[in-house]
């Protein structure tokens, strides 16, 4: 397989040179690299679900392709025969070429024999069987790319292709005009640069109603000085494509090319990856300024890649387009990264559990009809292994307090019977808006995930075990805190760090509930354990276990506020304990935000005063322990 990849790279060059929650679907697909994938309206389903075509090379180096029908809910079944040949290192694009309501497909690429290529249009019978256009004007191509286009707005689908014919080392860029939906005519003269080993993308860059074209690639063996090209051509509405000069685009090969309005200003920006002529990998975003002129977007977090793929989509439903990038980084390592857009065209890496790939393909589509964009990825993992997976976009429940995931079903069970919820993780959770005042001993909060339930007057214990997995919570990774009340006015009920640090794997809290009261708690992954960096917990996996307790095993009351005055305090603080049960061994404790005990006293009546003049300014917690009675309040020292 290593020899295959070396040959494949040589063929491409020929002498020239990172919240959202994606969950791996159980669906199985052909595993391929050097791949092409495309979603399309193959059967014109009433549901609107898209079918799927995949083609590439398997881990034995053979070309394979399968057409999959969408059966709903993110599941697919393969068509026994599709009529679409297999290929690698090429392109597949769906479009309704013959205007019959279902999508046809254009494909080009390298066939089983590396010396051969293909390029043709295949018409769909509406049931998932495709027939080749014959006779065909399309050239067989290697190192190819293609796009559908309609420059004259005549409601027909034309085709632009670039690549080289198997017997010709020089690349070419061609335009095929749709004559009558079943016949195509190659343009005698097409003004775009002749290229190979590149990409092509079509969009209306300036909003004039005409489709413009951008191409990347190499002019190797075209009889002129070697160039790596990235050029934009505007359609003038009169049948002519005119190059827009003066743009800062970096010429690349082994490239991906994608248009989208990233900054929400109404025009099309462009993202480019690939290999520069000096051999360096690049990834660059360019903002459209006006009339086809662009400027480079600076201070973006992109990593340069080659032999990759990229695509824009609104993955988090906030109204702006986000981005995925795959490919081969410097050092030949595979790479896959999601980027979130802030709405102004500034991107940031998003933690994800997606497989790193190169010689890759990506495609977004709402495969399960739930209104968000799911993701298919394929490519090489390393020299010997290929990969294809569908990831379903499942919005997080629990990034913030208000979105806490309901776990009511875990409560109300028989005494001492464990109720379990598994399949949880903290990948991508960003601890958004967590309370600063908490009783955790560790230095801050890394990746908390919120949950909520309604009290029933019973006593419970919540534990966070490893669920039998080696990826469970490690000691010094796990913390739990429980609150009652509204998210804007939380009252601490109970909390702890890892309960058995010498044993590992268990953090828990025990408490009583009030009937009808809303409780909220979060599990925190301190030390990077939940985000993939913690030793022993690379996937952030954990379970919740809830055990109903005997009433005598916990405090009779919890989280009753202590009356403090003045609050904020400066020199003196008085505790009013009227109405509270004070046992003989009762104690009052003041802790700082790191959980350190600052002061402790033993009340003997309903009031107690303490000198706070030596306390540093800040926020503290005051805790009363009186037999089975516990009360907590917040204290501010000026």
mmCIF file with all atom_site columns, C-alpha atoms in Angstrom, residues 24-192:
data_model
loop_
_atom_site.group_PDB
_atom_site.id
_atom_site.type_symbol
_atom_site.label_atom_id
_atom_site.label_alt_id
_atom_site.label_comp_id
_atom_site.label_asym_id
_atom_site.label_entity_id
_atom_site.label_seq_id
_atom_site.pdbx_PDB_ins_code
_atom_site.Cartn_x
_atom_site.Cartn_y
_atom_site.Cartn_z
_atom_site.occupancy
_atom_site.B_iso_or_equiv
_atom_site.pdbx_formal_charge
_atom_site.auth_seq_id
_atom_site.auth_comp_id
_atom_site.auth_asym_id
_atom_site.auth_atom_id
_atom_site.pdbx_PDB_model_num
ATOM 1   C CA . UNK A 1 24  ? -20.291 8.682  14.450  1.00 0.00 ? 24  UNK A CA 1
ATOM 2   C CA . UNK A 1 25  ? -23.255 6.959  12.800  1.00 0.00 ? 25  UNK A CA 1
ATOM 3   C CA . UNK A 1 26  ? -23.434 3.139  12.945  1.00 0.00 ? 26  UNK A CA 1
ATOM 4   C CA . UNK A 1 27  ? -23.873 3.041  9.153   1.00 0.00 ? 27  UNK A CA 1
ATOM 5   C CA . UNK A 1 28  ? -21.170 1.136  7.250   1.00 0.00 ? 28  UNK A CA 1
ATOM 6   C CA . UNK A 1 29  ? -19.789 2.373  3.906   1.00 0.00 ? 29  UNK A CA 1
ATOM 7   C CA . UNK A 1 30  ? -17.028 1.267  1.566   1.00 0.00 ? 30  UNK A CA 1
ATOM 8   C CA . UNK A 1 31  ? -13.688 2.365  3.011   1.00 0.00 ? 31  UNK A CA 1
ATOM 9   C CA . UNK A 1 32  ? -11.782 4.409  0.447   1.00 0.00 ? 32  UNK A CA 1
ATOM 10  C CA . UNK A 1 33  ? -9.089  7.037  -0.009  1.00 0.00 ? 33  UNK A CA 1
ATOM 11  C CA . UNK A 1 34  ? -8.152  9.222  -2.980  1.00 0.00 ? 34  UNK A CA 1
ATOM 12  C CA . UNK A 1 35  ? -11.900 9.543  -2.958  1.00 0.00 ? 35  UNK A CA 1
ATOM 13  C CA . UNK A 1 36  ? -14.861 11.429 -4.352  1.00 0.00 ? 36  UNK A CA 1
ATOM 14  C CA . UNK A 1 37  ? -18.184 11.704 -2.532  1.00 0.00 ? 37  UNK A CA 1
ATOM 15  C CA . UNK A 1 38  ? -21.380 13.459 -3.560  1.00 0.00 ? 38  UNK A CA 1
ATOM 16  C CA . UNK A 1 39  ? -24.918 13.775 -2.219  1.00 0.00 ? 39  UNK A CA 1
ATOM 17  C CA . UNK A 1 40  ? -27.703 14.060 -4.782  1.00 0.00 ? 40  UNK A CA 1
ATOM 18  C CA . UNK A 1 41  ? -31.412 13.873 -5.484  1.00 0.00 ? 41  UNK A CA 1
ATOM 19  C CA . UNK A 1 42  ? -31.180 10.513 -7.186  1.00 0.00 ? 42  UNK A CA 1
ATOM 20  C CA . UNK A 1 43  ? -34.745 9.257  -6.647  1.00 0.00 ? 43  UNK A CA 1
ATOM 21  C CA . UNK A 1 44  ? -36.584 12.561 -6.131  1.00 0.00 ? 44  UNK A CA 1
ATOM 22  C CA . UNK A 1 45  ? -37.806 11.386 -2.735  1.00 0.00 ? 45  UNK A CA 1
ATOM 23  C CA . UNK A 1 46  ? -40.845 13.131 -1.196  1.00 0.00 ? 46  UNK A CA 1
ATOM 24  C CA . UNK A 1 47  ? -38.880 13.379 2.058   1.00 0.00 ? 47  UNK A CA 1
ATOM 25  C CA . UNK A 1 48  ? -36.205 15.425 0.324   1.00 0.00 ? 48  UNK A CA 1
ATOM 26  C CA . UNK A 1 49  ? -33.519 13.060 1.624   1.00 0.00 ? 49  UNK A CA 1
ATOM 27  C CA . UNK A 1 50  ? -30.374 12.920 -0.512  1.00 0.00 ? 50  UNK A CA 1
ATOM 28  C CA . UNK A 1 51  ? -28.774 9.740  -1.767  1.00 0.00 ? 51  UNK A CA 1
ATOM 29  C CA . UNK A 1 52  ? -25.001 9.265  -1.775  1.00 0.00 ? 52  UNK A CA 1
ATOM 30  C CA . UNK A 1 53  ? -22.264 8.254  -4.220  1.00 0.00 ? 53  UNK A CA 1
ATOM 31  C CA . UNK A 1 54  ? -18.772 7.194  -3.036  1.00 0.00 ? 54  UNK A CA 1
ATOM 32  C CA . UNK A 1 55  ? -15.797 6.204  -5.178  1.00 0.00 ? 55  UNK A CA 1
ATOM 33  C CA . UNK A 1 56  ? -12.081 5.745  -4.501  1.00 0.00 ? 56  UNK A CA 1
ATOM 34  C CA . UNK A 1 57  ? -9.396  3.180  -3.746  1.00 0.00 ? 57  UNK A CA 1
ATOM 35  C CA . UNK A 1 58  ? -9.696  0.632  -0.983  1.00 0.00 ? 58  UNK A CA 1
ATOM 36  C CA . UNK A 1 59  ? -6.826  -0.518 1.224   1.00 0.00 ? 59  UNK A CA 1
ATOM 37  C CA . UNK A 1 60  ? -5.834  -3.058 -1.436  1.00 0.00 ? 60  UNK A CA 1
ATOM 38  C CA . UNK A 1 61  ? -5.419  -0.313 -4.021  1.00 0.00 ? 61  UNK A CA 1
ATOM 39  C CA . UNK A 1 62  ? -8.468  -1.345 -6.074  1.00 0.00 ? 62  UNK A CA 1
ATOM 40  C CA . UNK A 1 63  ? -10.942 1.255  -7.320  1.00 0.00 ? 63  UNK A CA 1
ATOM 41  C CA . UNK A 1 64  ? -14.463 0.739  -5.975  1.00 0.00 ? 64  UNK A CA 1
ATOM 42  C CA . UNK A 1 65  ? -17.689 2.739  -6.096  1.00 0.00 ? 65  UNK A CA 1
ATOM 43  C CA . UNK A 1 66  ? -21.160 2.360  -4.592  1.00 0.00 ? 66  UNK A CA 1
ATOM 44  C CA . UNK A 1 67  ? -24.376 4.347  -4.858  1.00 0.00 ? 67  UNK A CA 1
ATOM 45  C CA . UNK A 1 68  ? -26.293 4.424  -1.557  1.00 0.00 ? 68  UNK A CA 1
ATOM 46  C CA . UNK A 1 69  ? -29.976 5.166  -1.152  1.00 0.00 ? 69  UNK A CA 1
ATOM 47  C CA . UNK A 1 70  ? -31.044 7.209  1.879   1.00 0.00 ? 70  UNK A CA 1
ATOM 48  C CA . UNK A 1 71  ? -33.580 5.154  3.846   1.00 0.00 ? 71  UNK A CA 1
ATOM 49  C CA . UNK A 1 72  ? -34.223 7.901  6.428   1.00 0.00 ? 72  UNK A CA 1
ATOM 50  C CA . UNK A 1 73  ? -32.906 8.738  9.861   1.00 0.00 ? 73  UNK A CA 1
ATOM 51  C CA . UNK A 1 74  ? -29.304 8.802  8.679   1.00 0.00 ? 74  UNK A CA 1
ATOM 52  C CA . UNK A 1 75  ? -29.272 5.230  7.345   1.00 0.00 ? 75  UNK A CA 1
ATOM 53  C CA . UNK A 1 76  ? -28.399 4.078  3.827   1.00 0.00 ? 76  UNK A CA 1
ATOM 54  C CA . UNK A 1 77  ? -28.617 0.933  1.697   1.00 0.00 ? 77  UNK A CA 1
ATOM 55  C CA . UNK A 1 78  ? -26.543 0.251  -1.387  1.00 0.00 ? 78  UNK A CA 1
ATOM 56  C CA . UNK A 1 79  ? -27.964 -0.062 -4.889  1.00 0.00 ? 79  UNK A CA 1
ATOM 57  C CA . UNK A 1 80  ? -27.092 -3.481 -6.382  1.00 0.00 ? 80  UNK A CA 1
ATOM 58  C CA . UNK A 1 81  ? -26.135 -1.880 -9.705  1.00 0.00 ? 81  UNK A CA 1
ATOM 59  C CA . UNK A 1 82  ? -25.801 1.817  -10.447 1.00 0.00 ? 82  UNK A CA 1
ATOM 60  C CA . UNK A 1 83  ? -24.081 1.917  -13.830 1.00 0.00 ? 83  UNK A CA 1
ATOM 61  C CA . UNK A 1 84  ? -21.525 4.445  -12.528 1.00 0.00 ? 84  UNK A CA 1
ATOM 62  C CA . UNK A 1 85  ? -17.942 3.215  -12.986 1.00 0.00 ? 85  UNK A CA 1
ATOM 63  C CA . UNK A 1 86  ? -15.362 3.305  -10.202 1.00 0.00 ? 86  UNK A CA 1
ATOM 64  C CA . UNK A 1 87  ? -12.435 5.725  -10.174 1.00 0.00 ? 87  UNK A CA 1
ATOM 65  C CA . UNK A 1 88  ? -10.063 7.578  -7.868  1.00 0.00 ? 88  UNK A CA 1
ATOM 66  C CA . UNK A 1 89  ? -8.349  10.978 -7.728  1.00 0.00 ? 89  UNK A CA 1
ATOM 67  C CA . UNK A 1 90  ? -11.163 12.727 -9.550  1.00 0.00 ? 90  UNK A CA 1
ATOM 68  C CA . UNK A 1 91  ? -14.523 14.352 -9.135  1.00 0.00 ? 91  UNK A CA 1
ATOM 69  C CA . UNK A 1 92  ? -18.205 13.452 -8.919  1.00 0.00 ? 92  UNK A CA 1
ATOM 70  C CA . UNK A 1 93  ? -20.935 16.092 -9.157  1.00 0.00 ? 93  UNK A CA 1
ATOM 71  C CA . UNK A 1 94  ? -24.708 15.659 -9.166  1.00 0.00 ? 94  UNK A CA 1
ATOM 72  C CA . UNK A 1 95  ? -27.083 17.936 -11.108 1.00 0.00 ? 95  UNK A CA 1
ATOM 73  C CA . UNK A 1 96  ? -30.363 17.717 -13.012 1.00 0.00 ? 96  UNK A CA 1
ATOM 74  C CA . UNK A 1 97  ? -28.845 17.937 -16.473 1.00 0.00 ? 97  UNK A CA 1
ATOM 75  C CA . UNK A 1 98  ? -31.908 16.771 -18.420 1.00 0.00 ? 98  UNK A CA 1
ATOM 76  C CA . UNK A 1 99  ? -34.486 18.711 -16.338 1.00 0.00 ? 99  UNK A CA 1
ATOM 77  C CA . UNK A 1 100 ? -36.519 15.618 -15.446 1.00 0.00 ? 100 UNK A CA 1
ATOM 78  C CA . UNK A 1 101 ? -36.582 16.246 -11.684 1.00 0.00 ? 101 UNK A CA 1
ATOM 79  C CA . UNK A 1 102 ? -33.795 13.880 -10.611 1.00 0.00 ? 102 UNK A CA 1
ATOM 80  C CA . UNK A 1 103 ? -30.041 14.312 -10.516 1.00 0.00 ? 103 UNK A CA 1
ATOM 81  C CA . UNK A 1 104 ? -27.659 13.036 -13.146 1.00 0.00 ? 104 UNK A CA 1
ATOM 82  C CA . UNK A 1 105 ? -23.919 12.740 -12.480 1.00 0.00 ? 105 UNK A CA 1
ATOM 83  C CA . UNK A 1 106 ? -20.663 13.798 -14.123 1.00 0.00 ? 106 UNK A CA 1
ATOM 84  C CA . UNK A 1 107 ? -17.528 11.901 -13.106 1.00 0.00 ? 107 UNK A CA 1
ATOM 85  C CA . UNK A 1 108 ? -13.855 11.988 -14.072 1.00 0.00 ? 108 UNK A CA 1
ATOM 86  C CA . UNK A 1 109 ? -10.687 10.458 -12.644 1.00 0.00 ? 109 UNK A CA 1
ATOM 87  C CA . UNK A 1 110 ? -8.217  7.614  -12.733 1.00 0.00 ? 110 UNK A CA 1
ATOM 88  C CA . UNK A 1 111 ? -9.464  4.090  -13.386 1.00 0.00 ? 111 UNK A CA 1
ATOM 89  C CA . UNK A 1 112 ? -8.083  0.767  -12.122 1.00 0.00 ? 112 UNK A CA 1
ATOM 90  C CA . UNK A 1 113 ? -5.118  1.034  -14.466 1.00 0.00 ? 113 UNK A CA 1
ATOM 91  C CA . UNK A 1 114 ? -3.203  4.163  -13.475 1.00 0.00 ? 114 UNK A CA 1
ATOM 92  C CA . UNK A 1 115 ? -2.482  4.866  -17.142 1.00 0.00 ? 115 UNK A CA 1
ATOM 93  C CA . UNK A 1 116 ? -6.176  5.339  -17.937 1.00 0.00 ? 116 UNK A CA 1
ATOM 94  C CA . UNK A 1 117 ? -8.715  8.021  -17.136 1.00 0.00 ? 117 UNK A CA 1
ATOM 95  C CA . UNK A 1 118 ? -12.402 8.644  -17.600 1.00 0.00 ? 118 UNK A CA 1
ATOM 96  C CA . UNK A 1 119 ? -14.758 11.557 -18.018 1.00 0.00 ? 119 UNK A CA 1
ATOM 97  C CA . UNK A 1 120 ? -18.419 11.429 -18.925 1.00 0.00 ? 120 UNK A CA 1
ATOM 98  C CA . UNK A 1 121 ? -21.949 12.332 -17.998 1.00 0.00 ? 121 UNK A CA 1
ATOM 99  C CA . UNK A 1 122 ? -24.352 9.636  -16.783 1.00 0.00 ? 122 UNK A CA 1
ATOM 100 C CA . UNK A 1 123 ? -28.126 10.076 -17.002 1.00 0.00 ? 123 UNK A CA 1
ATOM 101 C CA . UNK A 1 124 ? -30.355 8.879  -14.158 1.00 0.00 ? 124 UNK A CA 1
ATOM 102 C CA . UNK A 1 125 ? -33.495 6.840  -14.883 1.00 0.00 ? 125 UNK A CA 1
ATOM 103 C CA . UNK A 1 126 ? -35.064 8.100  -11.642 1.00 0.00 ? 126 UNK A CA 1
ATOM 104 C CA . UNK A 1 127 ? -34.591 4.807  -9.831  1.00 0.00 ? 127 UNK A CA 1
ATOM 105 C CA . UNK A 1 128 ? -30.850 4.921  -9.264  1.00 0.00 ? 128 UNK A CA 1
ATOM 106 C CA . UNK A 1 129 ? -29.571 3.414  -12.493 1.00 0.00 ? 129 UNK A CA 1
ATOM 107 C CA . UNK A 1 130 ? -27.324 5.588  -14.679 1.00 0.00 ? 130 UNK A CA 1
ATOM 108 C CA . UNK A 1 131 ? -26.498 5.344  -18.380 1.00 0.00 ? 131 UNK A CA 1
ATOM 109 C CA . UNK A 1 132 ? -23.484 6.945  -20.031 1.00 0.00 ? 132 UNK A CA 1
ATOM 110 C CA . UNK A 1 133 ? -23.985 9.754  -22.552 1.00 0.00 ? 133 UNK A CA 1
ATOM 111 C CA . UNK A 1 134 ? -23.204 8.280  -25.976 1.00 0.00 ? 134 UNK A CA 1
ATOM 112 C CA . UNK A 1 135 ? -21.675 9.489  -28.129 1.00 0.00 ? 135 UNK A CA 1
ATOM 113 C CA . UNK A 1 136 ? -19.797 11.603 -25.620 1.00 0.00 ? 136 UNK A CA 1
ATOM 114 C CA . UNK A 1 137 ? -17.839 14.793 -26.316 1.00 0.00 ? 137 UNK A CA 1
ATOM 115 C CA . UNK A 1 138 ? -16.219 14.682 -22.882 1.00 0.00 ? 138 UNK A CA 1
ATOM 116 C CA . UNK A 1 139 ? -12.516 13.936 -22.696 1.00 0.00 ? 139 UNK A CA 1
ATOM 117 C CA . UNK A 1 140 ? -11.154 11.185 -20.497 1.00 0.00 ? 140 UNK A CA 1
ATOM 118 C CA . UNK A 1 141 ? -9.157  12.919 -17.793 1.00 0.00 ? 141 UNK A CA 1
ATOM 119 C CA . UNK A 1 142 ? -6.667  12.366 -15.002 1.00 0.00 ? 142 UNK A CA 1
ATOM 120 C CA . UNK A 1 143 ? -5.694  14.892 -12.297 1.00 0.00 ? 143 UNK A CA 1
ATOM 121 C CA . UNK A 1 144 ? -9.160  16.309 -12.874 1.00 0.00 ? 144 UNK A CA 1
ATOM 122 C CA . UNK A 1 145 ? -11.838 18.596 -11.472 1.00 0.00 ? 145 UNK A CA 1
ATOM 123 C CA . UNK A 1 146 ? -15.217 19.744 -12.780 1.00 0.00 ? 146 UNK A CA 1
ATOM 124 C CA . UNK A 1 147 ? -18.229 21.930 -12.031 1.00 0.00 ? 147 UNK A CA 1
ATOM 125 C CA . UNK A 1 148 ? -21.709 22.497 -13.431 1.00 0.00 ? 148 UNK A CA 1
ATOM 126 C CA . UNK A 1 149 ? -22.389 26.035 -14.640 1.00 0.00 ? 149 UNK A CA 1
ATOM 127 C CA . UNK A 1 150 ? -25.095 28.077 -16.377 1.00 0.00 ? 150 UNK A CA 1
ATOM 128 C CA . UNK A 1 151 ? -23.427 31.279 -17.604 1.00 0.00 ? 151 UNK A CA 1
ATOM 129 C CA . UNK A 1 152 ? -26.162 32.350 -20.016 1.00 0.00 ? 152 UNK A CA 1
ATOM 130 C CA . UNK A 1 153 ? -29.054 31.791 -17.572 1.00 0.00 ? 153 UNK A CA 1
ATOM 131 C CA . UNK A 1 154 ? -30.914 29.606 -20.077 1.00 0.00 ? 154 UNK A CA 1
ATOM 132 C CA . UNK A 1 155 ? -31.957 27.057 -17.425 1.00 0.00 ? 155 UNK A CA 1
ATOM 133 C CA . UNK A 1 156 ? -29.620 24.412 -18.817 1.00 0.00 ? 156 UNK A CA 1
ATOM 134 C CA . UNK A 1 157 ? -26.663 22.785 -17.078 1.00 0.00 ? 157 UNK A CA 1
ATOM 135 C CA . UNK A 1 158 ? -23.306 23.222 -18.803 1.00 0.00 ? 158 UNK A CA 1
ATOM 136 C CA . UNK A 1 159 ? -20.007 21.662 -17.663 1.00 0.00 ? 159 UNK A CA 1
ATOM 137 C CA . UNK A 1 160 ? -16.479 22.994 -17.024 1.00 0.00 ? 160 UNK A CA 1
ATOM 138 C CA . UNK A 1 161 ? -13.643 20.463 -16.670 1.00 0.00 ? 161 UNK A CA 1
ATOM 139 C CA . UNK A 1 162 ? -9.899  20.631 -16.121 1.00 0.00 ? 162 UNK A CA 1
ATOM 140 C CA . UNK A 1 163 ? -7.246  17.925 -16.115 1.00 0.00 ? 163 UNK A CA 1
ATOM 141 C CA . UNK A 1 164 ? -5.005  16.071 -18.522 1.00 0.00 ? 164 UNK A CA 1
ATOM 142 C CA . UNK A 1 165 ? -5.805  13.257 -20.916 1.00 0.00 ? 165 UNK A CA 1
ATOM 143 C CA . UNK A 1 166 ? -3.961  9.975  -20.166 1.00 0.00 ? 166 UNK A CA 1
ATOM 144 C CA . UNK A 1 167 ? -1.819  10.271 -23.285 1.00 0.00 ? 167 UNK A CA 1
ATOM 145 C CA . UNK A 1 168 ? -1.083  13.987 -22.814 1.00 0.00 ? 168 UNK A CA 1
ATOM 146 C CA . UNK A 1 169 ? 1.065   15.398 -19.989 1.00 0.00 ? 169 UNK A CA 1
ATOM 147 C CA . UNK A 1 170 ? -0.311  18.914 -20.470 1.00 0.00 ? 170 UNK A CA 1
ATOM 148 C CA . UNK A 1 171 ? -3.497  19.972 -18.723 1.00 0.00 ? 171 UNK A CA 1
ATOM 149 C CA . UNK A 1 172 ? -6.523  21.535 -20.375 1.00 0.00 ? 172 UNK A CA 1
ATOM 150 C CA . UNK A 1 173 ? -9.610  23.453 -19.269 1.00 0.00 ? 173 UNK A CA 1
ATOM 151 C CA . UNK A 1 174 ? -12.752 22.882 -21.344 1.00 0.00 ? 174 UNK A CA 1
ATOM 152 C CA . UNK A 1 175 ? -16.334 24.127 -21.525 1.00 0.00 ? 175 UNK A CA 1
ATOM 153 C CA . UNK A 1 176 ? -19.179 21.871 -22.690 1.00 0.00 ? 176 UNK A CA 1
ATOM 154 C CA . UNK A 1 177 ? -22.443 23.548 -23.668 1.00 0.00 ? 177 UNK A CA 1
ATOM 155 C CA . UNK A 1 178 ? -25.753 21.773 -23.052 1.00 0.00 ? 178 UNK A CA 1
ATOM 156 C CA . UNK A 1 179 ? -27.562 21.856 -26.401 1.00 0.00 ? 179 UNK A CA 1
ATOM 157 C CA . UNK A 1 180 ? -30.845 20.040 -25.720 1.00 0.00 ? 180 UNK A CA 1
ATOM 158 C CA . UNK A 1 181 ? -30.451 18.312 -22.322 1.00 0.00 ? 181 UNK A CA 1
ATOM 159 C CA . UNK A 1 182 ? -29.117 15.164 -23.965 1.00 0.00 ? 182 UNK A CA 1
ATOM 160 C CA . UNK A 1 183 ? -26.389 16.518 -26.245 1.00 0.00 ? 183 UNK A CA 1
ATOM 161 C CA . UNK A 1 184 ? -23.291 18.508 -25.367 1.00 0.00 ? 184 UNK A CA 1
ATOM 162 C CA . UNK A 1 185 ? -20.915 20.481 -27.560 1.00 0.00 ? 185 UNK A CA 1
ATOM 163 C CA . UNK A 1 186 ? -17.325 21.282 -26.626 1.00 0.00 ? 186 UNK A CA 1
ATOM 164 C CA . UNK A 1 187 ? -16.429 24.961 -27.039 1.00 0.00 ? 187 UNK A CA 1
ATOM 165 C CA . UNK A 1 188 ? -13.827 25.495 -29.742 1.00 0.00 ? 188 UNK A CA 1
ATOM 166 C CA . UNK A 1 189 ? -12.057 28.238 -27.793 1.00 0.00 ? 189 UNK A CA 1
ATOM 167 C CA . UNK A 1 190 ? -12.335 28.718 -24.041 1.00 0.00 ? 190 UNK A CA 1
ATOM 168 C CA . UNK A 1 191 ? -10.262 31.559 -22.541 1.00 0.00 ? 191 UNK A CA 1
ATOM 169 C CA . UNK A 1 192 ? -9.397  30.006 -19.186 1.00 0.00 ? 192 UNK A CA 1
#
